[in-house]
PDB file of C-alpha atoms (C1' of nucleotides) in Angstrom:
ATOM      1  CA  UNK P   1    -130.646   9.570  36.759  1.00  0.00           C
ATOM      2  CA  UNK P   2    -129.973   6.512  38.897  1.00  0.00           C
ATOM      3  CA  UNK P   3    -127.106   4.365  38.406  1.00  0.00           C
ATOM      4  CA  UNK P   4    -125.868   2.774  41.197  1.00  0.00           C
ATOM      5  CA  UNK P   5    -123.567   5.413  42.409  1.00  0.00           C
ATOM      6  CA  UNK P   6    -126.755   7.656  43.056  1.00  0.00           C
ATOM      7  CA  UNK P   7    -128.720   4.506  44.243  1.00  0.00           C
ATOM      8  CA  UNK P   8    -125.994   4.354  46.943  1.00  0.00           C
ATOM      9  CA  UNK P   9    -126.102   8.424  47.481  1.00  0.00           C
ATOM     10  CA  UNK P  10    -130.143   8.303  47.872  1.00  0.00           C
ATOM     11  CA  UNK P  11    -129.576   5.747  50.294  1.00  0.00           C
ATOM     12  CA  UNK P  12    -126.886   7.333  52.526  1.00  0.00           C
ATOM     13  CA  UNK P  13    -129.286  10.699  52.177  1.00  0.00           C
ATOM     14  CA  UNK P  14    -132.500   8.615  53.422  1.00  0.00           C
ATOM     15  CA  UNK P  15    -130.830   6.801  55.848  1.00  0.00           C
ATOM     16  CA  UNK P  16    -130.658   9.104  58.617  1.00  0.00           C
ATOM     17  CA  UNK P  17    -133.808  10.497  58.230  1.00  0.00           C
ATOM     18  CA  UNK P  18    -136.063   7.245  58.066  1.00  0.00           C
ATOM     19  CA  UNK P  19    -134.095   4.819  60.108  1.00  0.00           C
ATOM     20  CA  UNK P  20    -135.748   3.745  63.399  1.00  0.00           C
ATOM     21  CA  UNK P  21    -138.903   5.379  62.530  1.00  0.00           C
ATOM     22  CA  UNK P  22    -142.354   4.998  62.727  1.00  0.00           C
ATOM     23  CA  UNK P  23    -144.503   4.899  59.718  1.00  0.00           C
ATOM     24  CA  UNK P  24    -147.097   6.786  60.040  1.00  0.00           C
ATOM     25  CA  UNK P  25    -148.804   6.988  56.498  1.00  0.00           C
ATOM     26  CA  UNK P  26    -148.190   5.679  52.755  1.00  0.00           C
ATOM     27  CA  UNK P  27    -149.792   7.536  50.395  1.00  0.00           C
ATOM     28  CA  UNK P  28    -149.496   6.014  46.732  1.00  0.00           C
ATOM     29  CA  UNK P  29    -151.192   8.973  44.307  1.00  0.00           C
ATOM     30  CA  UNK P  30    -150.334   6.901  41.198  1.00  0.00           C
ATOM     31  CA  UNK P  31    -150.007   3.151  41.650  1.00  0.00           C
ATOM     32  CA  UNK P  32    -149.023   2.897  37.586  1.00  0.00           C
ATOM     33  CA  UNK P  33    -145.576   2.300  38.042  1.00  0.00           C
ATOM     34  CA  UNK P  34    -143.619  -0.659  36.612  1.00  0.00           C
ATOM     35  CA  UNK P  35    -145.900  -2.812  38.388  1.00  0.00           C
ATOM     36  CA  UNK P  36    -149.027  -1.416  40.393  1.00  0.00           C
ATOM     37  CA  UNK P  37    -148.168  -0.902  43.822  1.00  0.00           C
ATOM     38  CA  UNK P  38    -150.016  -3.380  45.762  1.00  0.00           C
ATOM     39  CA  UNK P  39    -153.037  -2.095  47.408  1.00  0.00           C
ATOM     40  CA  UNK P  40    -152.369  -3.890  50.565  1.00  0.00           C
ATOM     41  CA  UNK P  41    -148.810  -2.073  50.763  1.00  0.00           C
ATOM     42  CA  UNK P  42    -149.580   0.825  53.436  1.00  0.00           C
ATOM     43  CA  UNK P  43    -151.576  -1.384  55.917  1.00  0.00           C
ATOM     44  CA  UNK P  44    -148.169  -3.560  55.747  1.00  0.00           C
ATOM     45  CA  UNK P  45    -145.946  -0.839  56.855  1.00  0.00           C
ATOM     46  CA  UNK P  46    -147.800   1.864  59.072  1.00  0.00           C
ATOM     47  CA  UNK P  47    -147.208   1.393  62.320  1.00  0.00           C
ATOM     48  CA  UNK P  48    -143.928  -0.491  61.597  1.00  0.00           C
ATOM     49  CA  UNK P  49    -140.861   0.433  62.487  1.00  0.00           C
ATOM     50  CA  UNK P  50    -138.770   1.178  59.473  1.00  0.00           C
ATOM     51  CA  UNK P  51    -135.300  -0.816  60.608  1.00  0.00           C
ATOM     52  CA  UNK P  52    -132.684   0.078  57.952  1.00  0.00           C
ATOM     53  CA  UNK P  53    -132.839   1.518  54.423  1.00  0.00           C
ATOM     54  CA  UNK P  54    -130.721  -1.019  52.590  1.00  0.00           C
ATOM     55  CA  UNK P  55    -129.383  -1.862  48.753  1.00  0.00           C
ATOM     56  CA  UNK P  56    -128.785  -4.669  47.052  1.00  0.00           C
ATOM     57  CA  UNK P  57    -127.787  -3.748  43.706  1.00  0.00           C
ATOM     58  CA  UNK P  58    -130.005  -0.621  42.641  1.00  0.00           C
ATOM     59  CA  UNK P  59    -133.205  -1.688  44.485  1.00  0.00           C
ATOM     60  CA  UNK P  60    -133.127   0.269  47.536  1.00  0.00           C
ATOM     61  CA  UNK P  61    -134.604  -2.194  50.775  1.00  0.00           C
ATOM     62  CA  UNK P  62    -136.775  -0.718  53.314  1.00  0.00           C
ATOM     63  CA  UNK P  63    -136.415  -2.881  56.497  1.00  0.00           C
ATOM     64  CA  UNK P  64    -139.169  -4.174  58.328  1.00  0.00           C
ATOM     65  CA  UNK P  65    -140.053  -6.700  61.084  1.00  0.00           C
ATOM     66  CA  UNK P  66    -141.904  -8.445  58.544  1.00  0.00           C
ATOM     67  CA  UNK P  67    -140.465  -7.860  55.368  1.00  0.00           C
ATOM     68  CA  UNK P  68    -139.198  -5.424  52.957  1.00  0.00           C
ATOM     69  CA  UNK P  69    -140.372  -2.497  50.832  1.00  0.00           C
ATOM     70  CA  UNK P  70    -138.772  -3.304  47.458  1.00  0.00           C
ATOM     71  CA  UNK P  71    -138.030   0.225  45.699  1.00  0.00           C
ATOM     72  CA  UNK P  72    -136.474   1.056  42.227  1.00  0.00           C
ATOM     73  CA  UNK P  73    -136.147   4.521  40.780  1.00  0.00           C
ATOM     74  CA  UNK P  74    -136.335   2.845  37.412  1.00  0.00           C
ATOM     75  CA  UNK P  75    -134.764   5.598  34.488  1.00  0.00           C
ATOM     76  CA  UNK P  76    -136.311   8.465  36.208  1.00  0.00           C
ATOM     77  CA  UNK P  77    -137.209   8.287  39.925  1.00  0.00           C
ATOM     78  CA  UNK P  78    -135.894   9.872  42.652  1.00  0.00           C
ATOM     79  CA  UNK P  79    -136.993   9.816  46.777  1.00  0.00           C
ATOM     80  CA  UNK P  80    -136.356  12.812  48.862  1.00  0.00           C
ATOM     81  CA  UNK P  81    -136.577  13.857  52.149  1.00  0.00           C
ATOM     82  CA  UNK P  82    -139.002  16.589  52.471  1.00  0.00           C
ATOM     83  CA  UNK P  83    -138.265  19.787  55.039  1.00  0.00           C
ATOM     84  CA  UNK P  84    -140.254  22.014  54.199  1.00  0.00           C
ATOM     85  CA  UNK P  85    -144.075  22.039  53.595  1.00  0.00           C
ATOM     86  CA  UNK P  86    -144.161  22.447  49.904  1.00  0.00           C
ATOM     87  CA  UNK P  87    -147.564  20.083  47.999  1.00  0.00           C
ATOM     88  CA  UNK P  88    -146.486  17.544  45.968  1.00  0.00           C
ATOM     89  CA  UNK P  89    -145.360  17.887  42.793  1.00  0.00           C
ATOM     90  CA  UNK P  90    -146.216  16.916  39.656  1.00  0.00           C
ATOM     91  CA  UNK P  91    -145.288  12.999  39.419  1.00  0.00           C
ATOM     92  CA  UNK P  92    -144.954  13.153  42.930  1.00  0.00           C
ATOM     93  CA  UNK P  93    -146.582   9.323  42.854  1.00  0.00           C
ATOM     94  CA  UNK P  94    -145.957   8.173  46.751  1.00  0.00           C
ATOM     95  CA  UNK P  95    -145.140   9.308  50.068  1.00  0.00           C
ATOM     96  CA  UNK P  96    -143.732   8.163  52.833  1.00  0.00           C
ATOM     97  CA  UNK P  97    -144.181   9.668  55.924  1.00  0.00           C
ATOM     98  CA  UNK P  98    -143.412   9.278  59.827  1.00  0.00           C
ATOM     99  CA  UNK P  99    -144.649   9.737  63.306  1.00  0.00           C
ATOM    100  CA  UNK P 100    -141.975  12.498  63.863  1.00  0.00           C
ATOM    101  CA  UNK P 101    -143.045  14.596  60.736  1.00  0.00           C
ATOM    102  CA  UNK P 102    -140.134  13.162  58.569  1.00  0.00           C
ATOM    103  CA  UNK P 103    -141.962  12.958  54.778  1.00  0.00           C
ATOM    104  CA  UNK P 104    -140.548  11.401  51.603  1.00  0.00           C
ATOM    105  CA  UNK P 105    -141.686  11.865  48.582  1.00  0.00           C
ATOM    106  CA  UNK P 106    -140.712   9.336  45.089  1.00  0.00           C
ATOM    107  CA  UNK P 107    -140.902  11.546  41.828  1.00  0.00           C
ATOM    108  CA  UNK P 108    -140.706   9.376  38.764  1.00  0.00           C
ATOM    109  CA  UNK P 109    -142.323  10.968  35.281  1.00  0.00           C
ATOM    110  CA  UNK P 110    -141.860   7.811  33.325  1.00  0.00           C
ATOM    111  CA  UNK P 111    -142.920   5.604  35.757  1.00  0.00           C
ATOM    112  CA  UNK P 112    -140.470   2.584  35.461  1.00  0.00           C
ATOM    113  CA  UNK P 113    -139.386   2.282  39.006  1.00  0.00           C
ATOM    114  CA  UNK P 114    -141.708   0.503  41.289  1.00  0.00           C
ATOM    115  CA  UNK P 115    -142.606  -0.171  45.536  1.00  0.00           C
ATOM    116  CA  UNK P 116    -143.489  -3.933  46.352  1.00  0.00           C
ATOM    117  CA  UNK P 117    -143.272  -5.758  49.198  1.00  0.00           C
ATOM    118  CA  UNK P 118    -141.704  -8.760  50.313  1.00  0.00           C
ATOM    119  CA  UNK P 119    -141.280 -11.015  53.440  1.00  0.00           C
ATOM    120  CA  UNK P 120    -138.215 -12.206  51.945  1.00  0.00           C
ATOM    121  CA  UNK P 121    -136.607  -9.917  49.743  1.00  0.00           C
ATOM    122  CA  UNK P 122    -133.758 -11.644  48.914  1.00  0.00           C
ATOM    123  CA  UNK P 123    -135.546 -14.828  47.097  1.00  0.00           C
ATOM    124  CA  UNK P 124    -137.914 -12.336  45.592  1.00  0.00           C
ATOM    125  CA  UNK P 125    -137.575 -12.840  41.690  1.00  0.00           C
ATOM    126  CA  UNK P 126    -136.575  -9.877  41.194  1.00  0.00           C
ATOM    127  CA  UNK P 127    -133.141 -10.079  43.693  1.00  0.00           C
ATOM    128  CA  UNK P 128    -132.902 -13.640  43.424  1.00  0.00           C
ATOM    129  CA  UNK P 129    -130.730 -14.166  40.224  1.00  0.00           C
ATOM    130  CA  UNK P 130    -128.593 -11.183  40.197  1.00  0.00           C
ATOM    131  CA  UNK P 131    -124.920 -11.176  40.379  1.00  0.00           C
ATOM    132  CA  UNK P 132    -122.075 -10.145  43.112  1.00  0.00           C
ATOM    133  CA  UNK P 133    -121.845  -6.311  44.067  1.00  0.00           C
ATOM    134  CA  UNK P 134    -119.191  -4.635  42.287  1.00  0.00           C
ATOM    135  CA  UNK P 135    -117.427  -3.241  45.323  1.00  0.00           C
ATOM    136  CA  UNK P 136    -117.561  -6.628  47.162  1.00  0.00           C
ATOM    137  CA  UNK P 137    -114.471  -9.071  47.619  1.00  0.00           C
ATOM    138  CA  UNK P 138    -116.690 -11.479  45.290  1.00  0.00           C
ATOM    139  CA  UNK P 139    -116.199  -9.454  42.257  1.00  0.00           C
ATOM    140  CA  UNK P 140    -112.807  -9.830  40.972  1.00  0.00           C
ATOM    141  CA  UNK P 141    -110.901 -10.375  37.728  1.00  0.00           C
ATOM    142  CA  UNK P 142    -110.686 -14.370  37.682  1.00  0.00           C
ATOM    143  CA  UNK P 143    -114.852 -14.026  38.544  1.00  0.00           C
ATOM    144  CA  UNK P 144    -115.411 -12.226  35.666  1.00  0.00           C
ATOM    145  CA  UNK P 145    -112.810 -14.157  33.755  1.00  0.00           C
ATOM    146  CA  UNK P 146    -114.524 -17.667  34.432  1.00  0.00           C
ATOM    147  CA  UNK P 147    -117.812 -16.110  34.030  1.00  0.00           C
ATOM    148  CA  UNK P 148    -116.775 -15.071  30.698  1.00  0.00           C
ATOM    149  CA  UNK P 149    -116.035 -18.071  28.922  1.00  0.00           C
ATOM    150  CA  UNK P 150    -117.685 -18.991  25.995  1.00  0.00           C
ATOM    151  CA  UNK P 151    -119.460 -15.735  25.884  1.00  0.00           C
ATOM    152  CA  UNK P 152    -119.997 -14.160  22.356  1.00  0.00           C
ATOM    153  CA  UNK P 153    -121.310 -11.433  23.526  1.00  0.00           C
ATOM    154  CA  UNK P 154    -120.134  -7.951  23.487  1.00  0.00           C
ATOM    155  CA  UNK P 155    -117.867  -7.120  26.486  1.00  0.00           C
ATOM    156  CA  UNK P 156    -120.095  -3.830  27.609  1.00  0.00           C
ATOM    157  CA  UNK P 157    -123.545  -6.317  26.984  1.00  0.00           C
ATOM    158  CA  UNK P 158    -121.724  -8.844  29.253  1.00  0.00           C
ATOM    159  CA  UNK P 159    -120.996  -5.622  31.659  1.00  0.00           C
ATOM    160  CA  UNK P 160    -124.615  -4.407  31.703  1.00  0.00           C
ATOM    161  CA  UNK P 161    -125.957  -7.710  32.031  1.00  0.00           C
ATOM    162  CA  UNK P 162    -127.474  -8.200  36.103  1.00  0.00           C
ATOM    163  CA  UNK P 163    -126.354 -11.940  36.020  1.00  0.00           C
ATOM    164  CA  UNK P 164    -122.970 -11.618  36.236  1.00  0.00           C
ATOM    165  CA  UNK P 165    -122.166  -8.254  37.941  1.00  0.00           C
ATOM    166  CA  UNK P 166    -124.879  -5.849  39.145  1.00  0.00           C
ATOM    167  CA  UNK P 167    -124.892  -1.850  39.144  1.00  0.00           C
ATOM    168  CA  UNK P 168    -122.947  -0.927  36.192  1.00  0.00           C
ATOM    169  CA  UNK P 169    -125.505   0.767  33.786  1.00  0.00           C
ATOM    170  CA  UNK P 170    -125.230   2.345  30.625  1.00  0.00           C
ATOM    171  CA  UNK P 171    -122.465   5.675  31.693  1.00  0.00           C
ATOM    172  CA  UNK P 172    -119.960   3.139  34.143  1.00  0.00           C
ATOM    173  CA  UNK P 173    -119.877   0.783  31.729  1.00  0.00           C
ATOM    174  CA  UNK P 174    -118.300   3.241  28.769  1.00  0.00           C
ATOM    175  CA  UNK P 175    -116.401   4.714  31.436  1.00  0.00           C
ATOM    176  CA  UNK P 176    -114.168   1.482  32.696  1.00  0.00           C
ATOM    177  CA  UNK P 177    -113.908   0.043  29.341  1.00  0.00           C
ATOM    178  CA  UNK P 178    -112.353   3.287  28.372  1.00  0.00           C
ATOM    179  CA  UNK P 179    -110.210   3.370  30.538  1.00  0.00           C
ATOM    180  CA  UNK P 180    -109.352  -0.740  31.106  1.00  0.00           C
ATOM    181  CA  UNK P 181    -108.667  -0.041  27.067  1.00  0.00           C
ATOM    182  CA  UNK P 182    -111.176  -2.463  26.191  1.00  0.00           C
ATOM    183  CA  UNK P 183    -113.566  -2.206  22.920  1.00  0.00           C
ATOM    184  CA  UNK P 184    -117.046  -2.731  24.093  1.00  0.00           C
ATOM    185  CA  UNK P 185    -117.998  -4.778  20.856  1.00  0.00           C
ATOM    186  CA  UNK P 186    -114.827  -7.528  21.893  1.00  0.00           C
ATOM    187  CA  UNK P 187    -116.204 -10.837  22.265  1.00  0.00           C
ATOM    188  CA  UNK P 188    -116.198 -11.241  26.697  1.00  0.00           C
ATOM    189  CA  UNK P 189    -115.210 -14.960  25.970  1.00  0.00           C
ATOM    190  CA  UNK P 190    -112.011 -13.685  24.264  1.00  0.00           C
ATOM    191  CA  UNK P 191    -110.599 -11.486  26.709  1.00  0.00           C
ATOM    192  CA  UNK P 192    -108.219 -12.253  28.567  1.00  0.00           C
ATOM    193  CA  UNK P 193    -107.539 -12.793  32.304  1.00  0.00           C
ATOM    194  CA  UNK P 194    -105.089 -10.152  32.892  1.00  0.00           C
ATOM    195  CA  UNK P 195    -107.127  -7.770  31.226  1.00  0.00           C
ATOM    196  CA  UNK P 196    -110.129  -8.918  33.368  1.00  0.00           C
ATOM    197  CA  UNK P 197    -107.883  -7.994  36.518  1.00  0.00           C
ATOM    198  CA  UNK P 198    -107.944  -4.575  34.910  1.00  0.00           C
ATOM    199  CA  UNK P 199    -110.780  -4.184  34.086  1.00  0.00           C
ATOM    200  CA  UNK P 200    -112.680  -4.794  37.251  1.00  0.00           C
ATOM    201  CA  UNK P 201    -110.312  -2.378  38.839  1.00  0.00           C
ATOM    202  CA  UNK P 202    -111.630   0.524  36.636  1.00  0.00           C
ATOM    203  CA  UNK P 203    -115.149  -0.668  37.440  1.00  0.00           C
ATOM    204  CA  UNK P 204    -114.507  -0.440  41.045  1.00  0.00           C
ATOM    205  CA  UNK P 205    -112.524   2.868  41.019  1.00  0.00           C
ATOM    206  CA  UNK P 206    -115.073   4.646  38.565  1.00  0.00           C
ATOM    207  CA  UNK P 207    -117.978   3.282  40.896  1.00  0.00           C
ATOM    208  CA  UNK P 208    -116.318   4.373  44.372  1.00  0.00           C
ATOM    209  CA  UNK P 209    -115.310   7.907  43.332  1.00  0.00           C
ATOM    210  CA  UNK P 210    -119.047   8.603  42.032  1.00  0.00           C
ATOM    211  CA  UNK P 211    -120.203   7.569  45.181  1.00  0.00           C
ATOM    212  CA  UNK P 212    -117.658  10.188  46.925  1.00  0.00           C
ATOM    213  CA  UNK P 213    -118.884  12.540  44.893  1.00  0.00           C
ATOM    214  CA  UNK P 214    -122.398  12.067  45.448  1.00  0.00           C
ATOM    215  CA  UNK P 215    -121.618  12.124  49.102  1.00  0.00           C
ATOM    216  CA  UNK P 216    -119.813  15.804  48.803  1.00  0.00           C
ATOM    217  CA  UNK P 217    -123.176  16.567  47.217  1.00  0.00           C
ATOM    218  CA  UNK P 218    -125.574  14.709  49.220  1.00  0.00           C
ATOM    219  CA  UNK P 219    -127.669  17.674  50.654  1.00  0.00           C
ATOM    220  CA  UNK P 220    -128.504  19.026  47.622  1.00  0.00           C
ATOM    221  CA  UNK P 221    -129.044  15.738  45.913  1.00  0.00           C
ATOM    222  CA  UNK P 222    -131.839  14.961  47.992  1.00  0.00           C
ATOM    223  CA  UNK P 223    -133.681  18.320  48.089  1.00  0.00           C
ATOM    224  CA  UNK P 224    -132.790  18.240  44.186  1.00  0.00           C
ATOM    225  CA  UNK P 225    -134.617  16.518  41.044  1.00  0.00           C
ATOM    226  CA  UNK P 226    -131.464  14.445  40.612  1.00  0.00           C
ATOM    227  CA  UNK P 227    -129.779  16.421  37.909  1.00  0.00           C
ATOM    228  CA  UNK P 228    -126.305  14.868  38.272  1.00  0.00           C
ATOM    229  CA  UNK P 229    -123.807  17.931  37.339  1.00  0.00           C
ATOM    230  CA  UNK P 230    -121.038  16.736  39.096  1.00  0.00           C
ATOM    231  CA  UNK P 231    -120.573  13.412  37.060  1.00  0.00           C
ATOM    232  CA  UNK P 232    -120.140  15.520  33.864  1.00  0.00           C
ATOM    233  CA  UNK P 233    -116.596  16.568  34.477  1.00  0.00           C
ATOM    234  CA  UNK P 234    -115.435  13.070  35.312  1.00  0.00           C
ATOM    235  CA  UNK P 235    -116.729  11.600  32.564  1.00  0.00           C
ATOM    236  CA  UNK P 236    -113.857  10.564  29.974  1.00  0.00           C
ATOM    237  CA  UNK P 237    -116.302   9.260  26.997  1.00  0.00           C
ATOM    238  CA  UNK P 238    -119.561   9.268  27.865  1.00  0.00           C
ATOM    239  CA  UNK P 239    -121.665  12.075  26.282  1.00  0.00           C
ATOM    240  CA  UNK P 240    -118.117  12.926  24.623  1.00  0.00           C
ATOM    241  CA  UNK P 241    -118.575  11.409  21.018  1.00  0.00           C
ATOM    242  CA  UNK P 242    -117.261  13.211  18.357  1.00  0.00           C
ATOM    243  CA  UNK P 243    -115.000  15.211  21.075  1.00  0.00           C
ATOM    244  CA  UNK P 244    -110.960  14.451  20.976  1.00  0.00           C
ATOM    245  CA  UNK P 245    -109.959  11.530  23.088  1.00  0.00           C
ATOM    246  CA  UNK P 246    -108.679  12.268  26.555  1.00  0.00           C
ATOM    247  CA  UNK P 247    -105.875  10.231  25.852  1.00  0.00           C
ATOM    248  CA  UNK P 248    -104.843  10.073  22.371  1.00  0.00           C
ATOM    249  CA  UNK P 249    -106.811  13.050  20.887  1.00  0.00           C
ATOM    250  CA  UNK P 250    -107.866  11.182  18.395  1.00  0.00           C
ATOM    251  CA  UNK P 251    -111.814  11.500  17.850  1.00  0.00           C
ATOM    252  CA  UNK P 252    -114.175   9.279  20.360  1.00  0.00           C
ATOM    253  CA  UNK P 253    -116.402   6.965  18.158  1.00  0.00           C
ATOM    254  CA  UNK P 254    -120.510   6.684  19.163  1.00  0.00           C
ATOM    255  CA  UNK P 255    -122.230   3.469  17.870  1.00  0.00           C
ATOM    256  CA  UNK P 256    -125.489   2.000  19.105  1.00  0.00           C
ATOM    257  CA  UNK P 257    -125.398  -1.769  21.262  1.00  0.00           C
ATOM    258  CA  UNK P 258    -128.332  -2.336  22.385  1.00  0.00           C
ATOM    259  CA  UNK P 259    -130.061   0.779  22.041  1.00  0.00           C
ATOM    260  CA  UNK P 260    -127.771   1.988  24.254  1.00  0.00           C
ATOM    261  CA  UNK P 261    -125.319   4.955  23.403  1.00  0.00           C
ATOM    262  CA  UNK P 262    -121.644   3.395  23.049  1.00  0.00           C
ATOM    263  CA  UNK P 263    -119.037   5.667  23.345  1.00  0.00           C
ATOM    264  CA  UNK P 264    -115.282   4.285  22.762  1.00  0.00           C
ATOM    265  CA  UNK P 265    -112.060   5.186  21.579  1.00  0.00           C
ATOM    266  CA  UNK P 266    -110.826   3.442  18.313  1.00  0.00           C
ATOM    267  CA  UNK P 267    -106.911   4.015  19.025  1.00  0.00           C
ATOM    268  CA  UNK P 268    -106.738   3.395  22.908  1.00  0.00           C
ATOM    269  CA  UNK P 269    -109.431   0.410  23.308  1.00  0.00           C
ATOM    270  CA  UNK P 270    -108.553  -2.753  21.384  1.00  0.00           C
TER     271      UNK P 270
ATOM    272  C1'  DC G   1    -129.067 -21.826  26.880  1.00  0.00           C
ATOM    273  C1'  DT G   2    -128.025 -17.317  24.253  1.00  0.00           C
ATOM    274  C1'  DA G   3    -129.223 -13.003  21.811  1.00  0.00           C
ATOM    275  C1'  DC G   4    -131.815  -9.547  20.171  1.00  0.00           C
ATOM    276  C1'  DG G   5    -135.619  -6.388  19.879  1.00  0.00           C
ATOM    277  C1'  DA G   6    -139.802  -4.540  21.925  1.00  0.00           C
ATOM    278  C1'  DA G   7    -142.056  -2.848  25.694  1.00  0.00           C
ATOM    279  C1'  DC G   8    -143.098  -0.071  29.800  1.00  0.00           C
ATOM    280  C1'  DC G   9    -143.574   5.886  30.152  1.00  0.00           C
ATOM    281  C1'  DT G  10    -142.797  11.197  30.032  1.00  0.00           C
ATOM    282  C1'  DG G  11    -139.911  15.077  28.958  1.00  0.00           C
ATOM    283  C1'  DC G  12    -136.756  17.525  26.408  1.00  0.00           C
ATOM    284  C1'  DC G  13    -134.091  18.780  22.553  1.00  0.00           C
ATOM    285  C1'  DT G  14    -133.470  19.152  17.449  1.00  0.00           C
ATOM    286  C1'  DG G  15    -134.830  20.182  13.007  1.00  0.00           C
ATOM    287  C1'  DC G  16    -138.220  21.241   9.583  1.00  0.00           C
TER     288       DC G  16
ATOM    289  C1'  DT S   1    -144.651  28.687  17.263  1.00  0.00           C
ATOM    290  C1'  DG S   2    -145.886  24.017  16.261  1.00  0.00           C
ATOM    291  C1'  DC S   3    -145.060  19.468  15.595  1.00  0.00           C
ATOM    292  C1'  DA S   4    -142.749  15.076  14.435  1.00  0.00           C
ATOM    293  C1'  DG S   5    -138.908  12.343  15.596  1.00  0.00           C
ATOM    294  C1'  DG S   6    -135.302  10.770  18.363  1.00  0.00           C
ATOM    295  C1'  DC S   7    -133.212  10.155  22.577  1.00  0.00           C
ATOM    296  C1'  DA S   8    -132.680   9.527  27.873  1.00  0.00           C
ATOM    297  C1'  DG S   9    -129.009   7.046  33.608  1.00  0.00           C
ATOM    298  C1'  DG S  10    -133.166   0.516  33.653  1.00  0.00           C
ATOM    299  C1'  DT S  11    -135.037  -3.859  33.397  1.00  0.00           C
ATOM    300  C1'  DT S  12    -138.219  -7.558  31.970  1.00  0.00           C
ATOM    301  C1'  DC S  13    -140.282 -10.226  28.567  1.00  0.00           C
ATOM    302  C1'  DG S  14    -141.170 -12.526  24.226  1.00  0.00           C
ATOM    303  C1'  DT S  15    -139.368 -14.561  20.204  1.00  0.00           C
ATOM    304  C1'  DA S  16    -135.912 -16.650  17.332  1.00  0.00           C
TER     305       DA S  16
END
DNA sequence: CTACGAACCTGCCTGC
DNA sequence: TGCAGGCAGGTTCGTA
C-alpha cells in the first residue's frame, strides 16, 4: 500500500486528529515488527503532548517535546483514526490513543513497518543518509544529473535507491520513466542532462497528483484498509504488461530488476 | 565503493 | 476443495 503519495495522505488524515493532543495510552499488542518496539516506548510518550505528525520521506514523525516516534507502514501497514468503538482487528498490532477519546490504530499483516523512538530523529540511522524530497527545490534535473555520473546502474535501481532521491517506490518509478521515455535498464551514468530535466518533472507531477488524489479520498482512506482504487486508472504501465501501450499501442514489456515488477514500453522509452 | 540477492512476514491469487 | 508456488506498494543487511 504505502508509497509516498499515501505516506503523505495518512499524514494529512492523522494530522488533525492527533495534533496538540495528549497521549493518553500506547498499547503495542505485537511488538514483532521490523524491529521490536521498544518496551520503554509508551512511558516516553503518555502524558506528552503530541506536537505535529510530520514526514520525512515515508517515515511518518510523531512530534514530541523530547523526541520523536519514528513510524513506517513498511509493505503493508496502515494507521487510522478510529470513530467508532469497533475491537481491534486482526493485525491490529498498536494503538494510539488520547485524553479526548481520539484512538489510532496501525494494521500491518506482514509486519515490516516499525514504531521507535528518537530524541533526534533526524541523525537517527535510519533518516540520516537519505536523499532530498522529491517535491523540494533540492531535487532537480542537474541534482540527479551530477548524482548520476559514473553510475552503471539501471536508471529505475538508481530511482528506487533512498540515497539519492527518497519516496519513489516500485509503481512511481515505472510511471515517470514511462512517461520521461526513459528505459529503466539504461545505464543512470549515461543519461543525459536534458533528459534528467525531464525526468524529474514526471517524478514530481506523477507524485503531486497522487497526493491530490489521495486527498479527494482522504476520509475513506483512513477509515479504509488502504486498498488504493483510485491510483488504478492513472496508472499508464504499471500492472499494464502485456496491455497495448497508452501511447504507441504497441504491447508494454514486464521484466524483473530487482525482484521488482518492471513495466516499460519498448517503442516509446529508449 | 558498487551491486546483487536474501531476508524480514502474511495474504491472496493461480494452477494443478 | 486442497495445496504448492509465486507474487505484493519497502528497506536493510550480508556477501562478492
Amino acid at each position: 500500500m504505502p508509497e509516498l503519495p499515501e505516506v503523505e495522505t495518512t499524514r494529512r488524515g492523522i494530522a488533525p486528529h492527533c495534533e496538540g493532543k495528549i497521549v493518553a495510552a500506547l498499547t503495542v499488542r505485537d511488538a514483532r515488527l521490523r524491529w521490536p518496539v521498544p518496551a520503554d516506548l509508551p512511558q516516553r510518550i503518555e502524558g506528552q503532548v503530541l506536537l505535529e505528525a510530520d514526514r520525512r520521506a515515508k517515515y511518518l514523525l510523531l512530534r514530541f517535546t523530547a523526541g520523536a516516534v519514528i513510524v513506517h507502514l513498511g509493505m503493508s501497514g496502515s494507521l487510522r483514526v478510529i470513530t467508532d468503538q469497533s475491537a481491534p482487528l486482526k493485525h491490529d498490532h498498536i494503538e494510539l490513543s488520547f485524553t479526548d477519546g481520539t484512538l489510532l490504530r496501525f494494521n500491518d499483516p506482514r509486519r515490516f513497518g516499525c514504531w521507535l523512538w528518537s530524541e533526534q530523529p533526524e541523525q537517527h540511522p535510519l533518516l540520516a543518509a537519505l536523499g532530498p524530497e522529491p517535491l523540494s527545490a533540492e531535487f532537480n534535473g542537474p541534482y540527479l544529473w551530477r548524482k548520476s555520473r559514473g553510475r552503471q546502474t539501471p536508471v529505475k535501481s538508481f530511482l528506487m535507491d533512498n540515497h539519492n532521491v527518497v519516496g519513489v517506490g516500485n509503481i512511481y518509478a515505472n510511471e515517470a520513466l514511462f512517461k520521461a521515455g526513459i528505459h529503466p535498464t539504461r545505464a543512470a551514468g549515461r543519461i543525459s542532462a536534458a533528459r534528467y530535466n525531464q525526468l524529474c518533472i514526471h517524478i514530481r507531477e506523477t507524485l503531486s497528483a497522487a497526493i491530490l488524489l489521495g486527498g479527494t479520498t482522504l476520509r475513506d482512506f483512513v477509515n479504509s484498509d488502504g486498498k488504493p482504487g483510485y491510483f488504478a486508472q492513472s496508472l499508464l504501465v504499471y500492472g499494464r504488461g502485456g496491455l497495448p501501450c497508452t501511447s504507441c499501442t504497441r504491447v508494454l514489456r514486464e521484466i524483473r530488476m530487482n525482484q521488482r515488477t518492471t513495466v516499460y514500453c519498448p517503442v516509446c522509452q529508449r
